[in-house]
Short mmCIF file of C-alpha atoms in Angstrom, two decimals:
data_model
loop_
_atom_site.label_atom_id
_atom_site.label_comp_id
_atom_site.label_asym_id
_atom_site.label_seq_id
_atom_site.Cartn_x
_atom_site.Cartn_y
_atom_site.Cartn_z
CA UNK A 7 76.24 79.83 105.60
CA UNK A 8 77.88 82.84 107.11
CA UNK A 9 77.60 84.70 103.72
CA UNK A 10 74.17 83.80 103.40
CA UNK A 11 73.39 85.04 106.94
CA UNK A 12 74.87 88.28 106.06
CA UNK A 13 72.98 88.70 102.92
CA UNK A 14 69.81 88.01 104.65
CA UNK A 15 70.61 90.42 107.34
CA UNK A 16 71.16 93.23 104.71
CA UNK A 17 67.65 93.03 103.65
CA UNK A 18 66.06 93.20 107.04
CA UNK A 19 68.24 95.24 109.71
CA UNK A 20 68.58 98.67 109.61
CA UNK A 21 71.81 100.23 108.75
CA UNK A 22 73.89 103.23 107.80
CA UNK A 23 73.74 103.70 104.23
CA UNK A 24 77.44 104.40 103.05
CA UNK A 25 76.34 107.28 100.59
CA UNK A 26 74.23 109.49 102.77
CA UNK A 27 74.70 107.94 106.42
CA UNK A 28 71.19 107.71 106.97
CA UNK A 29 70.15 104.59 108.94
CA UNK A 30 67.69 102.60 106.66
CA UNK A 31 66.75 98.82 106.01
CA UNK A 32 67.13 97.03 102.81
CA UNK A 33 70.66 98.18 101.96
CA UNK A 34 72.19 96.27 99.13
CA UNK A 35 75.75 96.26 99.47
CA UNK A 36 75.66 99.09 102.00
CA UNK A 37 74.06 101.82 99.96
CA UNK A 38 70.29 102.76 99.92
CA UNK A 39 68.13 103.05 96.63
CA UNK A 40 68.27 106.87 96.73
CA UNK A 41 72.24 106.75 96.67
CA UNK A 42 72.28 104.09 94.15
CA UNK A 43 70.24 106.52 91.99
CA UNK A 44 72.68 109.32 92.50
CA UNK A 45 75.65 107.17 91.67
CA UNK A 46 74.06 105.69 88.81
CA UNK A 47 73.64 108.94 87.13
CA UNK A 48 77.30 110.01 87.37
CA UNK A 49 79.00 109.86 83.85
CA UNK A 50 82.77 109.40 83.45
CA UNK A 51 84.63 112.97 82.29
CA UNK A 52 87.85 113.94 81.42
CA UNK A 53 89.64 115.69 84.58
CA UNK A 54 92.86 117.56 85.03
CA UNK A 55 94.33 119.43 87.94
CA UNK A 56 95.68 122.83 87.56
CA UNK A 57 98.50 123.03 87.37
CA UNK A 58 99.34 119.45 86.10
CA UNK A 59 102.10 117.86 87.54
CA UNK A 60 104.91 116.45 84.96
CA UNK A 61 104.25 113.07 83.80
CA UNK A 62 100.53 112.96 84.59
CA UNK A 63 98.78 110.89 82.02
CA UNK A 64 95.37 111.77 80.68
CA UNK A 65 92.58 111.25 83.47
CA UNK A 66 89.23 110.29 83.42
CA UNK A 67 87.21 110.32 86.52
CA UNK A 68 83.56 109.21 87.60
CA UNK A 69 82.60 112.23 89.09
CA UNK A 70 83.69 115.12 91.78
CA UNK A 71 84.61 113.99 95.24
CA UNK A 72 81.45 115.00 97.01
CA UNK A 73 78.07 113.57 98.08
CA UNK A 74 77.31 109.93 97.95
CA UNK A 75 80.36 108.94 96.05
CA UNK A 76 82.58 110.75 98.61
CA UNK A 77 80.84 108.93 101.41
CA UNK A 78 81.13 105.55 100.01
CA UNK A 79 84.73 106.01 99.50
CA UNK A 80 85.47 107.02 102.90
CA UNK A 81 83.36 104.49 104.27
CA UNK A 82 85.02 101.71 102.11
CA UNK A 83 88.79 103.43 102.37
CA UNK A 84 88.54 104.50 106.01
CA UNK A 85 85.92 102.60 107.89
CA UNK A 86 86.11 99.24 107.01
CA UNK A 87 83.23 98.78 104.68
CA UNK A 88 84.71 96.19 102.55
CA UNK A 89 81.71 95.35 101.00
CA UNK A 90 81.66 98.44 99.07
CA UNK A 91 84.36 96.60 97.20
CA UNK A 92 82.13 95.21 94.29
CA UNK A 93 79.96 98.02 93.72
CA UNK A 94 82.83 100.65 93.37
CA UNK A 95 84.85 98.12 91.34
CA UNK A 96 81.94 97.93 89.01
CA UNK A 97 81.90 101.85 88.84
CA UNK A 98 85.59 101.97 88.06
CA UNK A 99 84.98 99.58 85.45
CA UNK A 100 82.67 102.13 83.75
CA UNK A 101 85.63 104.71 83.99
CA UNK A 102 87.79 102.34 82.62
CA UNK A 103 85.62 101.48 79.81
CA UNK A 104 85.05 105.41 79.00
CA UNK A 105 88.84 106.05 79.05
CA UNK A 106 89.80 103.42 76.93
CA UNK A 107 87.14 103.76 74.38
CA UNK A 108 86.38 100.16 73.42
CA UNK A 109 86.54 96.69 74.42
CA UNK A 110 90.34 95.76 73.68
CA UNK A 111 93.12 94.05 75.84
CA UNK A 112 93.58 96.20 79.07
CA UNK A 113 96.34 95.88 81.68
CA UNK A 114 95.02 97.25 84.88
CA UNK A 115 97.85 98.82 87.23
CA UNK A 116 96.49 100.02 90.73
CA UNK A 117 98.65 102.44 92.52
CA UNK A 118 99.64 100.34 95.42
CA UNK A 119 98.92 101.03 99.20
CA UNK A 120 102.09 100.87 101.60
CA UNK A 121 102.39 98.12 103.77
CA UNK A 122 101.28 100.14 106.70
CA UNK A 123 98.20 101.40 105.02
CA UNK A 124 97.43 97.75 103.80
CA UNK A 125 97.47 96.56 107.25
CA UNK A 126 95.49 99.13 108.95
CA UNK A 127 92.88 98.68 106.35
CA UNK A 128 93.15 95.17 106.29
CA UNK A 129 94.42 94.53 102.81
CA UNK A 130 95.15 96.96 99.98
CA UNK A 131 92.21 98.72 99.22
CA UNK A 132 92.62 99.49 95.59
CA UNK A 133 93.85 96.16 94.62
CA UNK A 134 90.44 94.88 95.73
CA UNK A 135 88.66 97.77 93.37
CA UNK A 136 90.86 96.50 90.67
CA UNK A 137 90.08 92.95 90.99
CA UNK A 138 86.40 93.75 91.00
CA UNK A 139 86.63 96.09 88.03
CA UNK A 140 88.48 93.40 86.05
CA UNK A 141 85.80 91.01 86.88
CA UNK A 142 83.07 93.32 85.50
CA UNK A 143 84.95 94.11 82.36
CA UNK A 144 85.95 90.47 81.40
CA UNK A 145 82.28 89.46 81.88
CA UNK A 146 81.32 92.09 79.60
CA UNK A 147 83.66 90.67 76.88
CA UNK A 148 86.80 92.76 77.61
CA UNK A 149 90.43 91.16 78.01
CA UNK A 150 91.44 92.57 81.06
CA UNK A 151 94.19 91.74 83.49
CA UNK A 152 95.49 93.21 86.80
CA UNK A 153 99.17 93.57 87.10
CA UNK A 154 101.35 94.86 89.89
CA UNK A 155 104.54 96.21 88.35
CA UNK A 156 104.80 98.65 91.32
CA UNK A 157 105.57 98.72 94.79
CA UNK A 158 105.03 101.47 97.43
CA UNK A 159 107.75 103.11 99.65
CA UNK A 160 106.99 103.96 103.41
CA UNK A 161 105.37 107.61 103.21
CA UNK A 162 102.83 109.69 105.14
CA UNK A 163 99.21 109.44 104.74
CA UNK A 164 98.26 111.86 101.84
CA UNK A 165 95.48 113.19 104.03
CA UNK A 166 98.09 114.71 106.53
CA UNK A 167 99.82 116.69 103.79
CA UNK A 168 99.36 119.85 101.76
CA UNK A 169 100.33 120.06 98.32
CA UNK A 170 103.94 120.76 98.63
CA UNK A 171 104.13 117.44 101.15
CA UNK A 172 102.17 115.60 98.67
CA UNK A 173 104.51 116.35 96.00
CA UNK A 174 107.85 115.59 98.02
CA UNK A 175 106.32 112.33 99.07
CA UNK A 176 105.22 111.50 95.75
CA UNK A 177 108.90 111.87 94.30
CA UNK A 178 110.02 108.50 96.27
CA UNK A 179 106.60 106.91 96.46
CA UNK A 180 107.25 104.06 94.04
CA UNK A 181 109.56 101.22 92.74
CA UNK A 182 109.48 99.15 89.86
CA UNK A 183 108.89 95.42 90.16
CA UNK A 184 109.02 94.86 86.45
CA UNK A 185 112.00 94.16 84.45
CA UNK A 186 110.59 94.66 81.24
CA UNK A 187 107.70 95.95 78.67
CA UNK A 188 103.94 95.10 79.26
CA UNK A 189 103.58 91.49 78.30
CA UNK A 190 101.56 91.18 75.21
CA UNK A 191 98.78 88.62 74.47
CA UNK A 192 99.76 85.78 72.18
CA UNK A 193 98.99 86.48 68.64
CA UNK A 194 97.96 90.12 69.62
CA UNK A 195 98.90 93.59 70.68
CA UNK A 196 100.35 94.71 73.97
CA UNK A 197 97.38 95.77 75.87
CA UNK A 198 96.32 99.40 76.96
CA UNK A 199 97.80 100.24 80.43
CA UNK A 200 95.38 102.02 82.43
CA UNK A 201 96.56 103.53 85.83
CA UNK A 202 94.13 103.08 88.77
CA UNK A 203 93.54 105.15 91.72
CA UNK A 204 90.40 106.04 93.73
CA UNK A 205 90.74 109.85 94.03
CA UNK A 206 92.70 112.43 92.14
CA UNK A 207 93.71 115.68 93.90
CA UNK A 208 96.99 117.32 92.74
CA UNK A 209 97.87 114.62 90.53
CA UNK A 210 101.53 114.12 91.95
CA UNK A 211 100.85 110.70 92.90
CA UNK A 212 99.68 109.37 89.56
CA UNK A 213 102.31 111.33 87.97
CA UNK A 214 104.93 109.88 90.13
CA UNK A 215 103.57 106.31 89.57
CA UNK A 216 103.43 106.95 85.81
CA UNK A 217 106.90 108.13 85.58
CA UNK A 218 108.31 104.82 87.26
CA UNK A 219 105.94 102.93 85.09
CA UNK A 220 107.34 104.47 81.77
CA UNK A 221 110.93 104.33 82.79
CA UNK A 222 110.41 100.34 82.73
CA UNK A 223 108.19 99.84 79.65
CA UNK A 224 104.96 100.20 81.26
CA UNK A 225 103.82 103.53 80.16
CA UNK A 226 100.07 104.14 80.97
CA UNK A 227 97.79 105.47 78.26
CA UNK A 228 95.30 106.80 80.86
CA UNK A 229 94.61 107.17 84.50
CA UNK A 230 91.06 105.94 85.66
CA UNK A 231 89.56 107.24 89.13
CA UNK A 232 86.40 107.25 90.95
CA UNK A 233 86.60 110.77 92.22
CA UNK A 234 88.23 113.96 91.43
CA UNK A 235 88.53 116.78 94.21
CA UNK A 236 87.07 120.33 93.23
CA UNK A 237 89.58 123.07 93.42
CA UNK A 238 88.43 125.48 96.03
CA UNK A 239 88.79 129.31 95.15
CA UNK A 240 89.24 131.72 97.92
CA UNK A 241 87.37 135.25 97.65
#
């Protein structure tokens, strides 16, 4: 009954929209209709940081880290709005579909949180997104599984680091849990490995994860992210 009460409360009680921060009644999964339209208008595109770090796979993002997408990610990741995992996971599924280019076996590999980050966020935020992403794709006829061949070593929160700090932290950020190549499906080819993250900035985190995966037989074909930061040019 607690879940039913929460759903009914969403319909009648005003709350802050995760996308625009306006206080509105009638939110569904925490996002107002106007922000739903804005998020629905985004289309996955290939992105690449400049300069791209060694080992960075091709990368596809839903949109720039701005507007309702940025606010929804912050609300989910930093402010405990865990109900956003389902709609954000569905958006991530659109990115994966565009990145892979057709319904085929896929192995989703989320970049793992450190133990400290997972504790502070009441669970691994990207793992939640990956599970909702896989559910959406499987319902659409894809053959998708979430795999966790990486573990995260303790490291500083990336939001506190400059680009040099991110690069240094990324070098020792991940260790492999896997002892062999990607498991294939019976009677079929090995699945396409898709590396998942929420945001790409410099690309060093994705590149570091990709290097570890590649060394253990899990080479990613592509990285799928929700948002890409836009480089600021100084005048």
